[in-house]
């Protein structure tokens, strides 16, 4: 077990977290007990653990960062992510909610691999995945930052609306980011480990997944959530449905969702059923002339997903409203 009693300067306060939760589409909810229970699965594969969450070994040189912010009232990392350490380079997936979270994961990457991260990939622009970049510059060297041009543009726009002034280091790291072609799958060679970065869309207008073949692993970003109803604030619903279906595999695969416990294909299937049920409810409402707010009040999560949780009651309305917008109907009408 890697020691994880780490005092991290600059950890998020509750006020900061509530601000971030609003900006990123997260919220507080009362159903943390089951999620905490689910997070206790596969404890034999855990290599690090703290109030922020835990790290699970998925294969040689491959780990998942699983954040459990509500289990212990700790929001240092907030989203899930990963570490992939090849013989030449060490990739961290996501920059997490704040520099404190990035610093913590970078320290864990060095404990596990012997090296500070050489590369960091941000799957999309939401603050809980993108706000920690500066934390990776506190180590031995500054890593290469990977993201799409759209993600960088949206991060910069979001930064301009944040309360605090933009850190010059953060700006420099964003300006020098290597941009992922939104039309091509990128093969990234870390030495003895190769992986593919797949540009996708759906949760936002620009998402990416990180995918390995042996062992079969997909780091999904927020295209997949597990045991939590997803944030549809910036979602393109039909694109989300297409992307989730396209990333599923026939072989036994570990899926690392953006939020919630690690997922099997069956769990991703349940997530697909969930987003299908939202589409069905929205289309029925449009057909019947039912306003989005009324359709949301009538909507229920499928019975088979009784262990799933809702961050906020407004999420149903946001999800159905996203479909209204795609179908050309004003959700407020």
Tab-separated table of C-alpha atoms in Angstrom:
chain	number	residue	atom	x	y	z
A	1	UNK	CA	0.000	0.000	0.000
A	2	UNK	CA	1.376	3.405	-0.997
A	3	UNK	CA	1.183	5.873	1.915
A	4	UNK	CA	-1.423	8.543	1.209
A	5	UNK	CA	-1.475	10.708	4.291
A	6	UNK	CA	-0.691	13.851	2.305
A	7	UNK	CA	-1.472	17.360	3.475
A	8	UNK	CA	-2.269	19.300	0.313
A	9	UNK	CA	-2.072	23.061	0.458
A	10	UNK	CA	-4.929	24.792	-1.310
A	11	UNK	CA	-7.537	22.028	-1.006
A	12	UNK	CA	-11.030	23.178	-1.884
A	13	UNK	CA	-13.189	24.730	0.787
A	14	UNK	CA	-16.921	23.936	0.849
A	15	UNK	CA	-17.686	27.393	-0.598
A	16	UNK	CA	-15.189	26.856	-3.420
A	17	UNK	CA	-16.600	23.420	-4.104
A	18	UNK	CA	-20.186	24.686	-4.324
A	19	UNK	CA	-18.959	27.336	-6.791
A	20	UNK	CA	-17.098	24.697	-8.804
A	21	UNK	CA	-20.008	22.268	-8.625
A	22	UNK	CA	-22.290	24.858	-10.157
A	23	UNK	CA	-19.780	25.700	-12.890
A	24	UNK	CA	-19.052	22.087	-13.772
A	25	UNK	CA	-22.574	20.737	-13.493
A	26	UNK	CA	-22.027	18.822	-10.286
A	27	UNK	CA	-24.124	19.260	-7.181
A	28	UNK	CA	-24.612	17.916	-3.694
A	29	UNK	CA	-26.920	15.026	-2.954
A	30	UNK	CA	-27.882	12.894	0.003
A	31	UNK	CA	-27.285	9.443	-1.449
A	32	UNK	CA	-23.573	9.065	-0.778
A	33	UNK	CA	-23.898	5.883	1.286
A	34	UNK	CA	-24.453	3.501	-1.618
A	35	UNK	CA	-21.751	5.163	-3.676
A	36	UNK	CA	-19.332	4.789	-0.795
A	37	UNK	CA	-20.299	1.141	-0.552
A	38	UNK	CA	-19.763	0.652	-4.273
A	39	UNK	CA	-16.364	2.307	-4.029
A	40	UNK	CA	-15.272	-0.430	-1.613
A	41	UNK	CA	-15.333	-3.017	-4.405
A	42	UNK	CA	-12.055	-4.436	-5.768
A	43	UNK	CA	-10.119	-3.346	-2.688
A	44	UNK	CA	-7.470	-5.971	-3.408
A	45	UNK	CA	-6.380	-3.960	-6.453
A	46	UNK	CA	-6.086	-0.657	-4.594
A	47	UNK	CA	-2.613	0.834	-4.357
A	48	UNK	CA	-3.520	4.150	-2.708
A	49	UNK	CA	-6.413	5.483	-0.692
A	50	UNK	CA	-7.379	8.708	1.049
A	51	UNK	CA	-10.407	10.827	1.871
A	52	UNK	CA	-10.357	12.096	-1.738
A	53	UNK	CA	-10.866	8.586	-3.167
A	54	UNK	CA	-8.561	5.781	-4.223
A	55	UNK	CA	-6.322	4.470	-7.002
A	56	UNK	CA	-6.878	1.019	-8.477
A	57	UNK	CA	-4.371	-1.002	-10.496
A	58	UNK	CA	-5.899	-2.064	-13.832
A	59	UNK	CA	-2.804	-3.612	-15.406
A	60	UNK	CA	0.962	-3.307	-15.575
A	61	UNK	CA	1.664	0.431	-15.447
A	62	UNK	CA	-2.046	1.344	-15.625
A	63	UNK	CA	-4.141	2.779	-12.789
A	64	UNK	CA	-7.564	4.385	-12.391
A	65	UNK	CA	-8.090	7.366	-10.106
A	66	UNK	CA	-11.563	6.990	-8.560
A	67	UNK	CA	-12.768	10.083	-6.724
A	68	UNK	CA	-15.368	9.819	-3.955
A	69	UNK	CA	-15.961	13.463	-2.979
A	70	UNK	CA	-19.148	12.832	-1.052
A	71	UNK	CA	-18.005	9.853	0.958
A	72	UNK	CA	-15.679	11.889	3.189
A	73	UNK	CA	-16.555	15.482	2.314
A	74	UNK	CA	-13.310	15.783	0.350
A	75	UNK	CA	-13.250	17.425	-3.080
A	76	UNK	CA	-9.515	17.535	-3.757
A	77	UNK	CA	-9.764	15.546	-7.010
A	78	UNK	CA	-13.557	15.445	-7.608
A	79	UNK	CA	-13.572	13.647	-10.979
A	80	UNK	CA	-12.166	10.272	-11.981
A	81	UNK	CA	-9.043	9.948	-14.105
A	82	UNK	CA	-6.044	7.731	-14.665
A	83	UNK	CA	-2.305	7.150	-14.757
A	84	UNK	CA	-0.571	5.227	-17.569
A	85	UNK	CA	3.175	4.726	-17.135
A	86	UNK	CA	5.186	3.384	-20.065
A	87	UNK	CA	8.930	2.861	-20.244
A	88	UNK	CA	9.460	6.338	-21.757
A	89	UNK	CA	6.556	8.548	-20.657
A	90	UNK	CA	3.948	8.836	-17.913
A	91	UNK	CA	0.470	10.073	-18.836
A	92	UNK	CA	-2.074	11.407	-16.346
A	93	UNK	CA	-5.655	11.582	-17.588
A	94	UNK	CA	-7.503	14.707	-16.332
A	95	UNK	CA	-6.171	17.700	-14.407
A	96	UNK	CA	-8.901	17.372	-11.754
A	97	UNK	CA	-10.790	20.115	-9.922
A	98	UNK	CA	-7.922	22.216	-8.601
A	99	UNK	CA	-4.103	22.359	-8.522
A	100	UNK	CA	-4.193	20.514	-5.176
A	101	UNK	CA	-5.848	17.526	-6.861
A	102	UNK	CA	-3.415	17.566	-9.778
A	103	UNK	CA	-0.464	17.767	-7.379
A	104	UNK	CA	-1.784	14.840	-5.351
A	105	UNK	CA	-2.234	12.632	-8.435
A	106	UNK	CA	1.161	13.668	-9.820
A	107	UNK	CA	2.754	12.666	-6.528
A	108	UNK	CA	0.964	9.322	-6.690
A	109	UNK	CA	2.157	8.840	-10.288
A	110	UNK	CA	5.713	9.351	-9.112
A	111	UNK	CA	5.231	6.941	-6.191
A	112	UNK	CA	3.843	4.280	-8.530
A	113	UNK	CA	6.106	4.741	-11.555
A	114	UNK	CA	9.176	6.469	-10.153
A	115	UNK	CA	8.656	9.457	-12.460
A	116	UNK	CA	6.759	12.740	-12.500
A	117	UNK	CA	4.082	12.891	-15.254
A	118	UNK	CA	5.466	13.774	-18.679
A	119	UNK	CA	2.013	14.200	-20.261
A	120	UNK	CA	-1.444	15.289	-19.089
A	121	UNK	CA	-4.630	14.849	-21.107
A	122	UNK	CA	-7.834	16.810	-20.427
A	123	UNK	CA	-10.941	15.042	-21.775
A	124	UNK	CA	-13.187	18.140	-21.875
A	125	UNK	CA	-13.456	21.666	-20.554
A	126	UNK	CA	-15.606	21.354	-17.420
A	127	UNK	CA	-13.895	22.726	-14.332
A	128	UNK	CA	-13.868	19.497	-12.340
A	129	UNK	CA	-11.649	17.997	-15.081
A	130	UNK	CA	-9.713	21.073	-16.242
A	131	UNK	CA	-9.012	23.427	-13.344
A	132	UNK	CA	-5.928	21.770	-11.855
A	133	UNK	CA	-3.305	22.211	-14.574
A	134	UNK	CA	-0.938	24.347	-12.507
A	135	UNK	CA	-0.542	21.539	-9.983
A	136	UNK	CA	1.432	19.467	-12.489
A	137	UNK	CA	4.081	22.182	-12.814
A	138	UNK	CA	5.133	21.835	-9.172
A	139	UNK	CA	7.268	18.778	-9.847
A	140	UNK	CA	10.564	18.033	-11.482
A	141	UNK	CA	9.483	19.174	-14.929
A	142	UNK	CA	6.455	20.586	-16.690
A	143	UNK	CA	4.412	18.008	-18.623
A	144	UNK	CA	3.026	18.241	-22.141
A	145	UNK	CA	-0.673	19.154	-22.024
A	146	UNK	CA	-3.019	17.480	-24.509
A	147	UNK	CA	-6.539	18.698	-25.420
A	148	UNK	CA	-8.588	19.697	-28.441
A	149	UNK	CA	-8.646	23.275	-29.697
A	150	UNK	CA	-12.327	23.515	-28.775
A	151	UNK	CA	-11.630	22.329	-25.237
A	152	UNK	CA	-8.852	24.894	-24.857
A	153	UNK	CA	-11.083	27.676	-26.186
A	154	UNK	CA	-13.885	26.765	-23.768
A	155	UNK	CA	-11.477	26.505	-20.820
A	156	UNK	CA	-10.124	29.971	-21.588
A	157	UNK	CA	-13.661	31.371	-21.831
A	158	UNK	CA	-14.614	29.744	-18.527
A	159	UNK	CA	-11.443	31.078	-16.876
A	160	UNK	CA	-12.400	34.615	-17.840
A	161	UNK	CA	-15.599	34.238	-15.828
A	162	UNK	CA	-13.971	32.830	-12.709
A	163	UNK	CA	-13.747	34.998	-9.600
A	164	UNK	CA	-9.962	34.982	-9.400
A	165	UNK	CA	-7.551	36.381	-11.994
A	166	UNK	CA	-5.953	33.867	-14.318
A	167	UNK	CA	-2.677	32.408	-13.066
A	168	UNK	CA	0.123	33.282	-15.563
A	169	UNK	CA	1.444	29.722	-15.274
A	170	UNK	CA	-1.958	28.303	-16.143
A	171	UNK	CA	-2.199	30.613	-19.156
A	172	UNK	CA	1.257	29.569	-20.317
A	173	UNK	CA	0.374	25.882	-19.993
A	174	UNK	CA	-2.852	26.384	-21.960
A	175	UNK	CA	-1.121	28.420	-24.655
A	176	UNK	CA	1.513	25.707	-25.164
A	177	UNK	CA	-0.944	22.764	-25.150
A	178	UNK	CA	-0.648	20.234	-27.960
A	179	UNK	CA	-3.929	20.185	-29.820
A	180	UNK	CA	-5.676	16.941	-30.738
A	181	UNK	CA	-7.137	16.777	-34.247
A	182	UNK	CA	-10.925	16.401	-33.756
A	183	UNK	CA	-11.184	14.257	-36.881
A	184	UNK	CA	-8.404	11.726	-36.273
A	185	UNK	CA	-7.601	9.065	-33.704
A	186	UNK	CA	-4.226	9.854	-32.153
A	187	UNK	CA	-1.820	7.003	-31.391
A	188	UNK	CA	0.289	7.961	-28.365
A	189	UNK	CA	3.321	5.812	-27.640
A	190	UNK	CA	4.552	5.902	-24.036
A	191	UNK	CA	7.350	3.420	-24.714
A	192	UNK	CA	6.253	-0.128	-24.040
A	193	UNK	CA	2.613	0.969	-23.736
A	194	UNK	CA	0.638	2.349	-26.659
A	195	UNK	CA	-2.802	3.894	-26.423
A	196	UNK	CA	-5.293	5.672	-28.620
A	197	UNK	CA	-6.900	9.044	-28.013
A	198	UNK	CA	-10.325	9.110	-29.660
A	199	UNK	CA	-11.955	12.497	-30.337
A	200	UNK	CA	-15.690	12.256	-29.656
A	201	UNK	CA	-18.561	14.547	-28.743
A	202	UNK	CA	-21.777	14.379	-26.786
A	203	UNK	CA	-21.198	15.358	-23.167
A	204	UNK	CA	-19.806	18.593	-24.605
A	205	UNK	CA	-19.067	19.730	-28.138
A	206	UNK	CA	-15.561	18.256	-27.792
A	207	UNK	CA	-14.723	15.175	-25.715
A	208	UNK	CA	-11.953	12.601	-25.955
A	209	UNK	CA	-11.533	9.080	-24.628
A	210	UNK	CA	-8.272	7.246	-23.890
A	211	UNK	CA	-8.324	3.603	-24.953
A	212	UNK	CA	-5.995	0.615	-24.516
A	213	UNK	CA	-6.267	-2.804	-26.123
A	214	UNK	CA	-4.324	-5.128	-23.786
A	215	UNK	CA	-5.706	-5.065	-21.196
A	216	UNK	CA	-8.933	-3.672	-22.622
A	217	UNK	CA	-9.537	-0.359	-20.847
A	218	UNK	CA	-11.446	2.797	-21.791
A	219	UNK	CA	-11.057	6.051	-19.886
A	220	UNK	CA	-14.403	7.599	-20.816
A	221	UNK	CA	-14.324	11.116	-19.401
A	222	UNK	CA	-17.867	12.300	-18.754
A	223	UNK	CA	-19.284	10.482	-21.776
A	224	UNK	CA	-20.056	7.716	-19.249
A	225	UNK	CA	-21.264	8.059	-15.658
A	226	UNK	CA	-21.842	5.114	-13.338
A	227	UNK	CA	-24.503	5.017	-10.621
A	228	UNK	CA	-25.031	8.763	-11.033
A	229	UNK	CA	-27.499	10.567	-13.293
A	230	UNK	CA	-25.362	12.585	-15.738
A	231	UNK	CA	-25.045	16.312	-16.252
A	232	UNK	CA	-26.762	17.284	-19.549
A	233	UNK	CA	-25.989	20.990	-19.250
A	234	UNK	CA	-23.809	21.108	-22.388
A	235	UNK	CA	-24.884	17.767	-23.826
A	236	UNK	CA	-25.657	17.076	-27.476
A	237	UNK	CA	-28.017	14.165	-26.738
A	238	UNK	CA	-27.928	12.237	-30.026
A	239	UNK	CA	-24.127	12.624	-30.187
A	240	UNK	CA	-23.835	11.358	-26.609
A	241	UNK	CA	-25.871	8.279	-27.467
A	242	UNK	CA	-23.746	7.608	-30.540
A	243	UNK	CA	-20.452	8.089	-28.688
A	244	UNK	CA	-21.377	5.820	-25.779
A	245	UNK	CA	-22.385	3.048	-28.170
A	246	UNK	CA	-19.239	3.449	-30.261
A	247	UNK	CA	-16.849	3.110	-27.327
A	248	UNK	CA	-18.333	-0.175	-26.080
A	249	UNK	CA	-16.365	-3.336	-26.866
A	250	UNK	CA	-17.155	-7.018	-27.261
A	251	UNK	CA	-14.155	-8.080	-25.174
A	252	UNK	CA	-14.279	-7.870	-21.394
A	253	UNK	CA	-13.347	-4.262	-20.655
A	254	UNK	CA	-12.866	-1.960	-17.699
A	255	UNK	CA	-14.537	1.399	-18.295
A	256	UNK	CA	-13.396	4.327	-16.166
A	257	UNK	CA	-16.361	6.729	-16.042
A	258	UNK	CA	-16.052	10.429	-15.387
A	259	UNK	CA	-17.864	9.966	-12.086
A	260	UNK	CA	-18.816	6.932	-10.028
A	261	UNK	CA	-17.326	3.456	-9.543
A	262	UNK	CA	-15.415	1.609	-12.262
A	263	UNK	CA	-17.798	0.112	-14.802
A	264	UNK	CA	-18.188	-3.152	-16.684
A	265	UNK	CA	-19.879	-3.412	-20.068
A	266	UNK	CA	-23.095	-4.286	-18.254
A	267	UNK	CA	-22.874	-1.025	-16.305
A	268	UNK	CA	-22.284	0.945	-19.519
A	269	UNK	CA	-25.303	-0.857	-20.936
A	270	UNK	CA	-27.371	0.378	-17.999
A	271	UNK	CA	-26.097	3.897	-18.647
A	272	UNK	CA	-27.189	3.536	-22.284
A	273	UNK	CA	-30.629	2.432	-21.085
A	274	UNK	CA	-30.772	5.522	-18.886
A	275	UNK	CA	-30.006	7.998	-21.657
A	276	UNK	CA	-32.428	6.124	-23.943
A	277	UNK	CA	-35.153	6.567	-21.325
A	278	UNK	CA	-34.502	10.319	-21.251
A	279	UNK	CA	-34.801	10.466	-25.030
A	280	UNK	CA	-38.064	8.506	-24.968
A	281	UNK	CA	-39.528	10.789	-22.301
A	282	UNK	CA	-38.501	13.910	-24.200
A	283	UNK	CA	-39.853	12.704	-27.543
A	284	UNK	CA	-43.144	11.701	-25.925
A	285	UNK	CA	-43.408	15.125	-24.304
A	286	UNK	CA	-42.784	16.905	-27.601
A	287	UNK	CA	-45.335	14.697	-29.359
A	288	UNK	CA	-47.952	15.433	-26.677
A	289	UNK	CA	-47.123	19.126	-26.376
A	290	UNK	CA	-46.015	18.697	-22.753
A	291	UNK	CA	-43.590	21.376	-21.487
A	292	UNK	CA	-40.132	20.179	-20.452
A	293	UNK	CA	-40.702	21.108	-16.806
A	294	UNK	CA	-43.823	18.931	-16.653
A	295	UNK	CA	-42.135	16.052	-18.483
A	296	UNK	CA	-39.265	16.253	-15.999
A	297	UNK	CA	-41.660	16.116	-13.059
A	298	UNK	CA	-43.180	12.936	-14.501
A	299	UNK	CA	-39.876	11.276	-15.435
A	300	UNK	CA	-38.587	8.380	-13.379
A	301	UNK	CA	-35.229	6.577	-13.563
A	302	UNK	CA	-35.774	3.013	-14.897
A	303	UNK	CA	-36.485	0.522	-12.106
A	304	UNK	CA	-33.414	-1.539	-13.024
A	305	UNK	CA	-31.254	1.425	-11.972
A	306	UNK	CA	-32.460	1.613	-8.400
A	307	UNK	CA	-28.882	2.033	-7.115
A	308	UNK	CA	-28.318	5.151	-9.239
A	309	UNK	CA	-28.454	8.597	-7.683
A	310	UNK	CA	-29.442	12.094	-8.668
A	311	UNK	CA	-27.202	15.040	-7.843
A	312	UNK	CA	-29.995	17.576	-8.180
A	313	UNK	CA	-33.694	17.402	-8.917
A	314	UNK	CA	-33.154	19.906	-11.745
A	315	UNK	CA	-31.048	17.354	-13.657
A	316	UNK	CA	-34.145	15.668	-15.105
A	317	UNK	CA	-35.373	18.983	-16.483
A	318	UNK	CA	-31.911	19.837	-17.833
A	319	UNK	CA	-31.690	16.449	-19.572
A	320	UNK	CA	-35.127	16.587	-21.136
A	321	UNK	CA	-34.534	20.236	-22.023
A	322	UNK	CA	-31.383	19.242	-23.914
A	323	UNK	CA	-33.481	16.947	-26.091
A	324	UNK	CA	-36.087	19.689	-26.601
A	325	UNK	CA	-33.331	21.972	-27.895
A	326	UNK	CA	-32.029	19.316	-30.261
A	327	UNK	CA	-35.550	18.730	-31.569
A	328	UNK	CA	-36.001	22.465	-32.172
A	329	UNK	CA	-38.415	23.088	-29.298
A	330	UNK	CA	-37.964	25.808	-26.694
A	331	UNK	CA	-37.799	23.998	-23.307
A	332	UNK	CA	-39.401	27.031	-21.660
A	333	UNK	CA	-42.493	26.902	-23.883
